XYZ file of C-alpha atoms in Angstrom:
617
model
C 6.454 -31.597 7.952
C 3.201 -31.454 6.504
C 1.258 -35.024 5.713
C -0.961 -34.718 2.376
C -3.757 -36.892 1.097
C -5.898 -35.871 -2.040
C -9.572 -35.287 -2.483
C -10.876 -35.805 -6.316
C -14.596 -34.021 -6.755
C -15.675 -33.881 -10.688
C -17.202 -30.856 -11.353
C -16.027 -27.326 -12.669
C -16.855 -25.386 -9.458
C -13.270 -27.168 -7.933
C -11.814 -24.108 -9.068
C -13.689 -22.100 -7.888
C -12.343 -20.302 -4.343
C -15.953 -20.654 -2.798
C -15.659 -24.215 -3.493
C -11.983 -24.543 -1.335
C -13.665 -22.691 1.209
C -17.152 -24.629 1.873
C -14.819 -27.893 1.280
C -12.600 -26.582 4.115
C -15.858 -25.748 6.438
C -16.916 -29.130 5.923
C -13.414 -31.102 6.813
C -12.725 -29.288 9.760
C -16.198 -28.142 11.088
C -18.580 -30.528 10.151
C -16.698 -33.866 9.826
C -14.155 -32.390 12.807
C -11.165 -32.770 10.985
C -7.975 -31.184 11.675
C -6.622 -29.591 8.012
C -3.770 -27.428 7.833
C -4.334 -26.134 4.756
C -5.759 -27.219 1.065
C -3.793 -26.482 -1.880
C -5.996 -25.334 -5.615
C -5.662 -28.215 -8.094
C -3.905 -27.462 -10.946
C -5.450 -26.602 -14.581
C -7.170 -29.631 -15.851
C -7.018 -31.481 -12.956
C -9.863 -33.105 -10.759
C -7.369 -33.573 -7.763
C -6.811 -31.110 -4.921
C -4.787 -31.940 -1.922
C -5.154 -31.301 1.858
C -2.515 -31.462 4.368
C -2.391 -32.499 8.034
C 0.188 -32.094 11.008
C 0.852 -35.818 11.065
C -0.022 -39.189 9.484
C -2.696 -39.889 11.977
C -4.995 -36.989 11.227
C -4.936 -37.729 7.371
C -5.700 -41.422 8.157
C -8.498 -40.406 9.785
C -9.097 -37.982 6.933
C -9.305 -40.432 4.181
C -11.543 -42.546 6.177
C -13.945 -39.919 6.529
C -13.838 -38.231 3.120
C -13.222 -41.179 1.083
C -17.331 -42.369 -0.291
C -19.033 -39.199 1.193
C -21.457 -38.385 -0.550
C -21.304 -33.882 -0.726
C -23.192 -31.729 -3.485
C -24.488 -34.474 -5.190
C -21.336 -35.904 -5.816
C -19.082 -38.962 -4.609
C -15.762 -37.850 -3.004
C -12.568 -39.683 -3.679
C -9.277 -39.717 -0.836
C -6.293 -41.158 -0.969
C -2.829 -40.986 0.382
C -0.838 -38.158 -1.873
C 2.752 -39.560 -2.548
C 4.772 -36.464 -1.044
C 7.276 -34.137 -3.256
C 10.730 -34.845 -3.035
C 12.510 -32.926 -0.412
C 14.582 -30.360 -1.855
C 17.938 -30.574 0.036
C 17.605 -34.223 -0.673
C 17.486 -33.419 -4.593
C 20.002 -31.415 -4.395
C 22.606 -33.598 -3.004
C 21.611 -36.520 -5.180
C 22.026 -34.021 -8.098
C 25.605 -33.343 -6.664
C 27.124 -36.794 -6.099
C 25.673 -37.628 -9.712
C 26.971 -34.254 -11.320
C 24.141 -32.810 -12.344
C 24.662 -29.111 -12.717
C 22.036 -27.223 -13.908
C 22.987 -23.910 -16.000
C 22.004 -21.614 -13.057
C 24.274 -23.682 -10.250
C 27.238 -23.244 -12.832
C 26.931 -19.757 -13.047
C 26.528 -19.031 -9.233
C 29.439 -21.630 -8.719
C 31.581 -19.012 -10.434
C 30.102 -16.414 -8.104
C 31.435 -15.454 -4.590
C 28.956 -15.623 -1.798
C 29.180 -11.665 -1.112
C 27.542 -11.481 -5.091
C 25.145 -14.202 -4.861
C 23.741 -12.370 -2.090
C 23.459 -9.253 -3.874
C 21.881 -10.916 -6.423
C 19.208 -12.648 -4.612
C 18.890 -9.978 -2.407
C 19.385 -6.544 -4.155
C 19.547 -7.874 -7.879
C 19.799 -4.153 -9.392
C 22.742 -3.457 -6.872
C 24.792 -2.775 -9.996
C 22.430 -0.685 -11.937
C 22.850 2.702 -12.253
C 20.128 4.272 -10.051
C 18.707 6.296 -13.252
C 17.857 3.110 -15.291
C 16.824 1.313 -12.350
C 13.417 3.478 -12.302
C 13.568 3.438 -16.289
C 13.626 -0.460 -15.989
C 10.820 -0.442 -13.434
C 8.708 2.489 -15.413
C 9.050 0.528 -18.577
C 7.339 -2.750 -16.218
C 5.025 -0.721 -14.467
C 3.458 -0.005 -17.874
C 3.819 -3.273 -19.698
C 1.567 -4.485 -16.404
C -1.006 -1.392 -16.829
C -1.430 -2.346 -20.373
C -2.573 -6.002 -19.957
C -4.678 -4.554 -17.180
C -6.057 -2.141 -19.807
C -6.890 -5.081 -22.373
C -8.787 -6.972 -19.700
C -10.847 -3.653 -19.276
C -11.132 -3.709 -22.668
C -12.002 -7.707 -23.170
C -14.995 -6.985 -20.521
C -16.471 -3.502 -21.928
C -17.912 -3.842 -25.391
C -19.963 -0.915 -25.124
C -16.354 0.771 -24.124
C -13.918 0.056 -26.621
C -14.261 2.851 -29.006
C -13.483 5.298 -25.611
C -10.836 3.022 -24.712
C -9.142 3.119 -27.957
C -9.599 6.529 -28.341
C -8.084 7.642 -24.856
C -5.112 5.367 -26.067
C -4.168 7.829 -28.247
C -4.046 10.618 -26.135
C -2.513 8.421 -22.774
C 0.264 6.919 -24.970
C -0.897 3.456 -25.499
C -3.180 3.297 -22.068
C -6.697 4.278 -21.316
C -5.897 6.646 -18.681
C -2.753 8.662 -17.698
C 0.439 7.314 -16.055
C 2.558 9.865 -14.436
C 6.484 9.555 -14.421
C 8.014 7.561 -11.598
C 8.659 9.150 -8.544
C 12.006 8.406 -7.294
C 13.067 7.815 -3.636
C 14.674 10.496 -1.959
C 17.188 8.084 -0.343
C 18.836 5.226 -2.180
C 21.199 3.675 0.201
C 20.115 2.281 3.610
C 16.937 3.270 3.389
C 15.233 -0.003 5.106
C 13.377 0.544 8.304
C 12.824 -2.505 9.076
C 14.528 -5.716 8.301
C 14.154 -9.682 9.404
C 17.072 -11.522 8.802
C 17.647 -15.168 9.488
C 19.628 -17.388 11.814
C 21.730 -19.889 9.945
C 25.218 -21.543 9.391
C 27.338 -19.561 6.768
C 28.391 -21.755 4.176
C 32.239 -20.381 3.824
C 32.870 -19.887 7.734
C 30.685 -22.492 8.697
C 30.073 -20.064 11.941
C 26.109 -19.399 13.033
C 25.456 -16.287 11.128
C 22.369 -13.115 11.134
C 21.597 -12.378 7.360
C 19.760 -13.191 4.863
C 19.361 -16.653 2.655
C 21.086 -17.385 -0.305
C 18.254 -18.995 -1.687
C 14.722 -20.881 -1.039
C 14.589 -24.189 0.872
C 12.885 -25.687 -2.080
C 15.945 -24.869 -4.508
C 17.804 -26.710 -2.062
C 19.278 -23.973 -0.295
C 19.232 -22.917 3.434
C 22.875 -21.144 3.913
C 23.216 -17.852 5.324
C 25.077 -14.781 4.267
C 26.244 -11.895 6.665
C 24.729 -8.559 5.382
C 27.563 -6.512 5.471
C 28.013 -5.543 1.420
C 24.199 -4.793 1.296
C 23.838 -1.098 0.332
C 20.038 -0.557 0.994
C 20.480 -1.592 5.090
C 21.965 1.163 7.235
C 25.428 0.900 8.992
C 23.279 1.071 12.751
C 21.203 -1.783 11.906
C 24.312 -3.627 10.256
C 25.978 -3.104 14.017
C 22.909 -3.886 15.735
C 22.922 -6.882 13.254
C 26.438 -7.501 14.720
C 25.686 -7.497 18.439
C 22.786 -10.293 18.486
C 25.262 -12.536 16.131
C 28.121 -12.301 19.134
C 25.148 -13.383 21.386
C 24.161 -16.187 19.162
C 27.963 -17.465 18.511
C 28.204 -17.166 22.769
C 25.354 -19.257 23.671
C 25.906 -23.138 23.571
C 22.449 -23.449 21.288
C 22.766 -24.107 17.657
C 20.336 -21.720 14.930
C 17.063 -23.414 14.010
C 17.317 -25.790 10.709
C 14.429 -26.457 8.544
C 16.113 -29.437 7.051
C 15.285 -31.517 10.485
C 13.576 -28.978 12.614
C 15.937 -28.976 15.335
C 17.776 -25.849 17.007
C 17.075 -22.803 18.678
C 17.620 -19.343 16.646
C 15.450 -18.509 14.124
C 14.995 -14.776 13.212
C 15.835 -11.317 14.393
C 13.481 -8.586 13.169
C 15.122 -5.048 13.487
C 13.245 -2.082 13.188
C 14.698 1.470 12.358
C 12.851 5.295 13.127
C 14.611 7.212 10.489
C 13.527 10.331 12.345
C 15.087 9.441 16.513
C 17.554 6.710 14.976
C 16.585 4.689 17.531
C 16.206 0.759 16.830
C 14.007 -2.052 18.018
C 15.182 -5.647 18.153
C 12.747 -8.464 17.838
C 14.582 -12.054 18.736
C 12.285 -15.267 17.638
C 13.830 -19.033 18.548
C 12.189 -22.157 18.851
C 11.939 -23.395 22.141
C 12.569 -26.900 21.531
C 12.100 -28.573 25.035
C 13.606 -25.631 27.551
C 11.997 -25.090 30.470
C 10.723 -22.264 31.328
C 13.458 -21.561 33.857
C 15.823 -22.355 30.870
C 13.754 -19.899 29.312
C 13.426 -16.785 32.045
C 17.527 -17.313 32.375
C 17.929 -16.951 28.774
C 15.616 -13.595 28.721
C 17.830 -12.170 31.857
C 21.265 -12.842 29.287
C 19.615 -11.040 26.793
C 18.693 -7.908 28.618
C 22.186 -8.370 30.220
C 23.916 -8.146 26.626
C 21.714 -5.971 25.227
C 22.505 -3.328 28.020
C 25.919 -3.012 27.130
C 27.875 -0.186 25.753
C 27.783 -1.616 22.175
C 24.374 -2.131 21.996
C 23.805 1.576 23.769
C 26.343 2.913 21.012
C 23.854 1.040 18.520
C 20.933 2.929 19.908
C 19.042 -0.163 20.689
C 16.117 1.306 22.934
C 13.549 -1.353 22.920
C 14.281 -5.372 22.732
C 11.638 -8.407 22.717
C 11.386 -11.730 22.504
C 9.075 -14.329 20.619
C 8.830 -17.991 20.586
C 7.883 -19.584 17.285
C 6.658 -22.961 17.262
C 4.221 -24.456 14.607
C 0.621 -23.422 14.537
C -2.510 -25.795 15.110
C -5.665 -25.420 13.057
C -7.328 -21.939 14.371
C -4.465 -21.411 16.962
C -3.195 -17.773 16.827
C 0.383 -17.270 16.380
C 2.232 -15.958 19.348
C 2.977 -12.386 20.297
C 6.522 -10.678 21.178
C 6.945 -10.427 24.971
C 8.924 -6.900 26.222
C 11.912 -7.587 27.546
C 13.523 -4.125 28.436
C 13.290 -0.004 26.820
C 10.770 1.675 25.326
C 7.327 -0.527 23.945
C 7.359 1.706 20.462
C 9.639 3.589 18.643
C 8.149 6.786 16.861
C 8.557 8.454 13.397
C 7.528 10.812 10.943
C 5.367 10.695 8.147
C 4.793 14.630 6.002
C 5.114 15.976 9.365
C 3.096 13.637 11.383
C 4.904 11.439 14.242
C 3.882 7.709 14.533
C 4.639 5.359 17.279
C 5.374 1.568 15.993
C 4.962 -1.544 17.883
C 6.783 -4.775 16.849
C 3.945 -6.489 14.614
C 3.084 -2.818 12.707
C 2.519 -1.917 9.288
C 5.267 0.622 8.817
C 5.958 1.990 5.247
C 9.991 0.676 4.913
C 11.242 3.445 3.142
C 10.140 6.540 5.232
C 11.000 8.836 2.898
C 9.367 7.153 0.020
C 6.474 7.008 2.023
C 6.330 11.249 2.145
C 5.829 11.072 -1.342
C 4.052 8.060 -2.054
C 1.030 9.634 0.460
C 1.313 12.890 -0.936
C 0.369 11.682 -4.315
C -2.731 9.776 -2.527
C -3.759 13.056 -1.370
C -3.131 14.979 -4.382
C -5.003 12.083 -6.745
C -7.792 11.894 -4.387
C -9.067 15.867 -4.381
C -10.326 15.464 -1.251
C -12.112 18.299 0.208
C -13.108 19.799 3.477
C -16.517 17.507 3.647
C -14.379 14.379 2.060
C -15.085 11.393 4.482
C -12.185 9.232 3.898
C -12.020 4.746 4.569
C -8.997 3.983 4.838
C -8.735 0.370 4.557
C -5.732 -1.961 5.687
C -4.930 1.530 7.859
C -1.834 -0.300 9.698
C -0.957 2.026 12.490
C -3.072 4.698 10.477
C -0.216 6.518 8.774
C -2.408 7.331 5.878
C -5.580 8.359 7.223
C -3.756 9.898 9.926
C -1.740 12.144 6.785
C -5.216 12.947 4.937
C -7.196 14.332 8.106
C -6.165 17.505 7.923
C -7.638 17.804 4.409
C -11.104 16.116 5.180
C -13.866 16.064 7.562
C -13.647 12.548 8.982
C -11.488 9.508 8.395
C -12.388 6.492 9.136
C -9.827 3.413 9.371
C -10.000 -0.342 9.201
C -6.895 -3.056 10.301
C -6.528 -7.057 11.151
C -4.524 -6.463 13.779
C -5.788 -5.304 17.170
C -2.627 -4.006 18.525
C -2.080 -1.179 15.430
C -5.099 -0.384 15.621
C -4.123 0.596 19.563
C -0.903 2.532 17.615
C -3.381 4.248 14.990
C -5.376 5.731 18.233
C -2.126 6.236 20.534
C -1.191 8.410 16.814
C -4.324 10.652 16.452
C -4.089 11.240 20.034
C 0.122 12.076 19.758
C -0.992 14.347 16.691
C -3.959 15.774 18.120
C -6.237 14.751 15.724
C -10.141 13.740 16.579
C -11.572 13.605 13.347
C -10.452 10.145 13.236
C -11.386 6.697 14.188
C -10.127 2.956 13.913
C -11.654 -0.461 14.007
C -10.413 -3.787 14.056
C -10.799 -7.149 12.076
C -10.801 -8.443 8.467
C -11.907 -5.626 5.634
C -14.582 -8.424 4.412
C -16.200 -8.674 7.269
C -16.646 -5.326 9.082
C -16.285 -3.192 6.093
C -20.076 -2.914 5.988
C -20.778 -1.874 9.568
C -18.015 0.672 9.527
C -18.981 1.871 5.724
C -22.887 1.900 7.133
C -21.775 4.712 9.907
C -20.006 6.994 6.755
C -22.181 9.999 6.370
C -21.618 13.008 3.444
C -22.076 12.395 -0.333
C -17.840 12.422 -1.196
C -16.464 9.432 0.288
C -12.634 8.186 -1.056
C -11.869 4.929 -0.403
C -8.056 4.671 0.284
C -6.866 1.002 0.270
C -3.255 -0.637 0.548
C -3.759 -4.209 1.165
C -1.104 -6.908 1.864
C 0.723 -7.897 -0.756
C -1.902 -10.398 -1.823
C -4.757 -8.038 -2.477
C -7.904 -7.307 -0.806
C -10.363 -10.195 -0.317
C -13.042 -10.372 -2.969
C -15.785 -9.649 -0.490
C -14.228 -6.343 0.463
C -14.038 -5.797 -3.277
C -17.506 -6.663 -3.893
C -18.728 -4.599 -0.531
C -16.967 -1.449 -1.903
C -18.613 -1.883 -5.631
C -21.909 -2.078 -4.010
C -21.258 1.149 -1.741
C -22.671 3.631 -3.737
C -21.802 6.528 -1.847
C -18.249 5.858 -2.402
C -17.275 7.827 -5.637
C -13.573 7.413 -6.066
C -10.836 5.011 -4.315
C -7.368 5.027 -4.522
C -5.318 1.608 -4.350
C -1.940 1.689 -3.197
C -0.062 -1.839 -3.971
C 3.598 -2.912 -3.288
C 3.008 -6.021 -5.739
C 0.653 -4.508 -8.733
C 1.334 -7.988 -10.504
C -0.772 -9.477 -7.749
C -3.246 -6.537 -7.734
C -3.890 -6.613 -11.560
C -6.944 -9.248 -10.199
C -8.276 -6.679 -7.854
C -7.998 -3.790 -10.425
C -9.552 -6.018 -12.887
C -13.213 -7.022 -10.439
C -13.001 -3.221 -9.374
C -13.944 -2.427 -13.422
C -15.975 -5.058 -14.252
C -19.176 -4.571 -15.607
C -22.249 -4.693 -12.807
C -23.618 -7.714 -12.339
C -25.968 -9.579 -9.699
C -23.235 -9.799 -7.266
C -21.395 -6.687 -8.507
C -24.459 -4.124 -8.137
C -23.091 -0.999 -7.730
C -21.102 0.964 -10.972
C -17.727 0.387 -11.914
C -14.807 1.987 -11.093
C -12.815 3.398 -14.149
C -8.530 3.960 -13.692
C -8.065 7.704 -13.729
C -4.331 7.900 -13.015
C -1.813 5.726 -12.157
C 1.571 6.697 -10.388
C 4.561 4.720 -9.545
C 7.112 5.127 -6.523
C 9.926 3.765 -6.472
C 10.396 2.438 -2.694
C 12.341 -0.295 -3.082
C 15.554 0.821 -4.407
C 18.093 -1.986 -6.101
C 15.500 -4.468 -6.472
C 12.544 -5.500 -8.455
C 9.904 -4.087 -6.405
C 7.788 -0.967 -6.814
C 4.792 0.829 -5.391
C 1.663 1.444 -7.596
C -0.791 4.114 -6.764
C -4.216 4.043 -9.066
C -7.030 6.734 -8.966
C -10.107 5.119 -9.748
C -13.477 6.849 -10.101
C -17.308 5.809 -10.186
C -18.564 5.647 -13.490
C -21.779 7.905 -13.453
C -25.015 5.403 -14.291
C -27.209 6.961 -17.506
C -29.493 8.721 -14.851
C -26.642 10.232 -13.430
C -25.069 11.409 -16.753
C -28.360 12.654 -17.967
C -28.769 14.596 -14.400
C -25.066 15.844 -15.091
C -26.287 16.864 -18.957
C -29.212 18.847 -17.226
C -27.111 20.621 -14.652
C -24.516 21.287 -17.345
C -27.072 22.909 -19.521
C -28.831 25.201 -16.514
C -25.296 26.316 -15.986
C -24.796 27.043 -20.143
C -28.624 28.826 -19.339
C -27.328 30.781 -16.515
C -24.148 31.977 -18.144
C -26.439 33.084 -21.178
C -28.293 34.939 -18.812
C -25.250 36.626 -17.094
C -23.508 37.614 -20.581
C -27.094 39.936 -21.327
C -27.046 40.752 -18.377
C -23.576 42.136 -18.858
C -24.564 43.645 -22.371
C -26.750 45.881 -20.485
C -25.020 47.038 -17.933
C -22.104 47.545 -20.947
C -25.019 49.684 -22.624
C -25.689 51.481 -19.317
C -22.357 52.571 -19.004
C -22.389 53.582 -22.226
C -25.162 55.745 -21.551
C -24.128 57.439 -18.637
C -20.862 58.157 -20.219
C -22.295 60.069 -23.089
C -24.838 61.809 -20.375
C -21.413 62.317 -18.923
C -19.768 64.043 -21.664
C -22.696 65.989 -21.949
C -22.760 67.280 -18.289
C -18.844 68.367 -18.970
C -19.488 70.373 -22.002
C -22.499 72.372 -20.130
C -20.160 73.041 -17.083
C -17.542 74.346 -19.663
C -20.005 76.545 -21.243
C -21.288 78.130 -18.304
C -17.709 78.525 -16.252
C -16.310 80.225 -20.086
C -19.791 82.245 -19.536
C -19.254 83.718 -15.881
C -15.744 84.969 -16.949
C -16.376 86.926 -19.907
C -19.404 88.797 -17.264
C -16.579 89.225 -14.835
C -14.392 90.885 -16.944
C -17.090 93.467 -18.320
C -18.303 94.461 -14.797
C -14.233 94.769 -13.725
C -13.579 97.149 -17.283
C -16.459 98.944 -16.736
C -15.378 98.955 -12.398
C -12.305 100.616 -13.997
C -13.457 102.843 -16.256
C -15.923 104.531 -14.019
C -13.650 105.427 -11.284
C -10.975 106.999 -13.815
C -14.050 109.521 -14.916
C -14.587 110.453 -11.598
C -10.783 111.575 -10.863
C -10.777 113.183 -14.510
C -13.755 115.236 -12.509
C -12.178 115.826 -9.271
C -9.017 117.262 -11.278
C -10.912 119.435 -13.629
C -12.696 120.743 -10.465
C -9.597 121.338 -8.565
């Protein structure tokens, strides 16, 4: 449970995210105070609030913050009364009777639907208006991306309008949604939670019903589910045995005490082969407790069942809460393979348990073949692919280009993305890890060539604003392609990416070419966005492009008389032709009529000389 206080500072730069960071620099580095996190204050509001791990460190907080003096302003701290706790509120709201309409609704539900419907809520939608639905949302969002575009450019607005008309309503084209190829169980990878079924009242592996904050923390089994596979459903199956076995209870957020927490299962579409990643809590076990408990899973997990469920690689993680700058803790290998491999347009991929894996591998053929065929990359194309996962994308696009170049947080896909140019036999590739923001410059310095396409597909919260800002003021980069599996939260992104230039936004805009939607995420709300952006030329670059566009006009001018002459040229040897002809004709009718004189007269000669002989005889 987190302990808040809050901080009051009166000035309009609180809302500012600069001003949460430097506040957060200054609590935990300067006055050495431990802060979990600081939530934004809300519009109109002076107040922002910081949290702690316990009531200790925000005593100690308040005493330090409270009077000091930062920016030329006073600081104000104070205990923050805490929210209710949801699963209090909700009983209270039950043993008064309070039923809100939602409750009665779901109340007339069985569990089987409410999962559906907080899981898969398009699960009985015909697939057809499913992508209709999400077409028809993909555009509404384009179009208040377009009027921001539109708020910002002044100078733009008669182009805008007028490419409105042609684009349907938007200032650049949208292409159809692309469907996915496979509807049903097409997840690769799934984490489901450990809980207590509310109906059986048996420790369960599925999914929530709801949120802890609307009160909810029961779990559903996942059987009804159409977009999870029957071999992760069994797989599903086996741990949940194991679970209902052992004599320790699943993990409960209401009072932070059990074991079980998640199970992470992770499909190749391409072997069929599954890994299983187990996370628990470890409460107080020892760590014999522990190693015994690892030696029962490898022991289950070797069974026929689970070989039946082609389970070929298992680990284990222990969650436990996170300190201030602590890193989380990594899956250990219990037993099979490390990775599990598969295939991408034609490419194979090994994936590790913390990965980046597109979750609908077929999707994912088509959703990167649209990248590619946006981008026109060419055979000198340098290509940055940033957020590069286990390098899937880049990976896809080298054959096309010269060099790709990739960038990822996490240290062990990058290891993948190299193990996968080295499976594929590709060297015109290379990886680097840490945060886009901060090496994006180094790595961006070492691009050479004049077309560079930036390919980016950031978490689901968008790119940092520094990476944002670094690719604006990149010059050489002339068109980028962002791939987003949450455009609502991207629509900020999309909007700093075509802003104006500015002092901190030097280099050109980027203008929306084309937009196209995929639909990955079959019977639910969620779809993938891919947007072609390209540089906007400066006025020295559009006058250079004027120039180059009239020497070519020149140069076809040029070639046309040329081509007039030669035209007269041939005329003129054909009529020297025609000429040549009729003297050959003359003189071949010529050399006949002589022939048949000197044959006559042949003739005639030798019958007056046997007239002779006989007159003689």
């Amino acid at each position: 449970m987190f302990h808040c206080g809050k901080i009051t500072y009166v000035h309009t730069y609180v809302l500012q995210f600069k001003f949460i960071v430097e506040l957060k620099k200054l609590m935990n580095n300067k006055l050495g105070l431990n802060t979990s996190k600081i939530k934004r204050p809300k519009n109109g509001s002076h107040w922002l609030y910081a949290c702690f791990q316990n009531d200790e460190e925000r005593i100690k907080a308040i005493a330090a913050l409270n009077g000091y003096s930062w920016k030329g302003k006073t600081l104000i701290a104070e205990e923050a009364k805490p929210a209710p706790d949801p699963l209090v509120r909700k009983r209270k709201q039950e043993e008064e009777g309070i039923q809100n309409k939602k409750k009665k609704e779901d109340n007339d539900k069985s569990q089987e639907e409410r999962l559906k419907d907080a899981v898969t809520p398009y699960w009985n939608m015909p697939y057809e208006e499913q992508t209709k639905l999400k077409e028809r949302e993909v555009k509404n969002l384009l179009m208040k991306f377009d009027n921001e575009v539109w708020k910002i450019h002044k100078e733009k607005r008669t182009e805008i309008e007028a490419n409105r008309k042609v684009y349907d309503g938007l200032s650049f084209e949208l292409k159809p949604i692309q469907k996915s190829p496979v509807t049903e169980g097409y997840r690769n990878k799934c984490e489901f939670t450990v809980g207590i079924d509310e109906e059986t009242s048996k420790p369960t592996v599925g999914f929530r019903l709801g949120s802890y904050v609307t009160g909810t923390v029961a779990v559903a089994p996942i059987s009804s589910l159409n977009h999870i596979s029957e071999k992760m459903k069994k797989a599903v199956l086996v741990f949940q045995n194991f679970v209902r076995q052992s004599s320790m209870e699943p993990f409960s957020p209401a009072d932070y005490s059990g074991y079980w927490r998640y199970l992470t299962v992770r499909e190749s579409k391409h072997t069929g082969d599954l890994m299983l990643i187990i996370s628990m809590h470890p409460q107080d076990l020892t760590t014999e407790k522990l190693e015994e408990l690892k030696k029962n899973l490898i022991e289950h997990f070797s069974t026929e069942e689970s070989v039946a469920c082609c389970i070929k690689s298992l680990y284990f993680e222990l969650l436990t809460k996170k300190r201030v700058g602590e890193d989380g803790s990594k899956p250990t290998h219990l037993t099979g393979s490390t990775h599990i491999i598969d295939t991408i347009l034609g490419r194979q991929f090994r994936i590790s348990p913390e990965a980046f894996f597109q979750i609908n591998t077929a999707g994912a053929d088509i959703l990167y073949q649209s990248a590619i065929d946006m981008s026109r990359v060419q055979r000198d194309t340098t290509i940055v692919d940033i957020c590069c996962g286990t390098g899937t994308i880049g990976l896809c696009f080298a054959k096309h280009c010269d060099k790709v170049v990739g960038l990822e947080l996490i240290a062990e896909a990058v290891k993948d993305a190299k193990a996968n140019a080295e499976l594929n036999q590709i060297e015109n590739c290379e990886f680097f890890a840490g945060k886009a923001e901060d090496i994006l410059p180094s790595v961006l310095a070492r691009v050479t060539g004049d077309d560079v396409v930036a390919i980016v597909d950031p978490p689901r919260a968008g790119l940092h604003m520094r990476a944002v800002t670094q690719l604006r003021n990149t010059k050489k980069v002339k068109r980028l392609i962002y791939i987003s599996c949450s455009p609502a939260s991207a629509v900020k992104n999309f909007v700093d990416l075509s802003r104006p230039s500015s002092k901190t936004l030097r280099g050109a805009p980027f203008v929306p070419v084309r937009a196209v939607p995929v639909d990955m995420f079959p019977h639910t709300k969620h779809v993938e966005l891919a947007i072609l952006f390209e540089r906007e030329q400066s006025k020295e670059q559009v006058d250079q492009t004027k120039e180059q566009v009239d020497q070519i006009k020149e140069q076809v001018s040029q070639t046309e008389e040329q081509v007039d002459q030669t035209e007269e040229q041939v005329d003129q040897t054909g009529e020297q032709v025609d000429q040549t002809k009729e003297q050959v004709s003359e003189d071949v009718n010529g050399d006949k009529q002589a022939i048949e004189v000197d044959s006559n007269n042949g003739e005639m000669a030798l019958d007056s000389d046997i007239s002779t002989n006989d007159v003689q005889i």
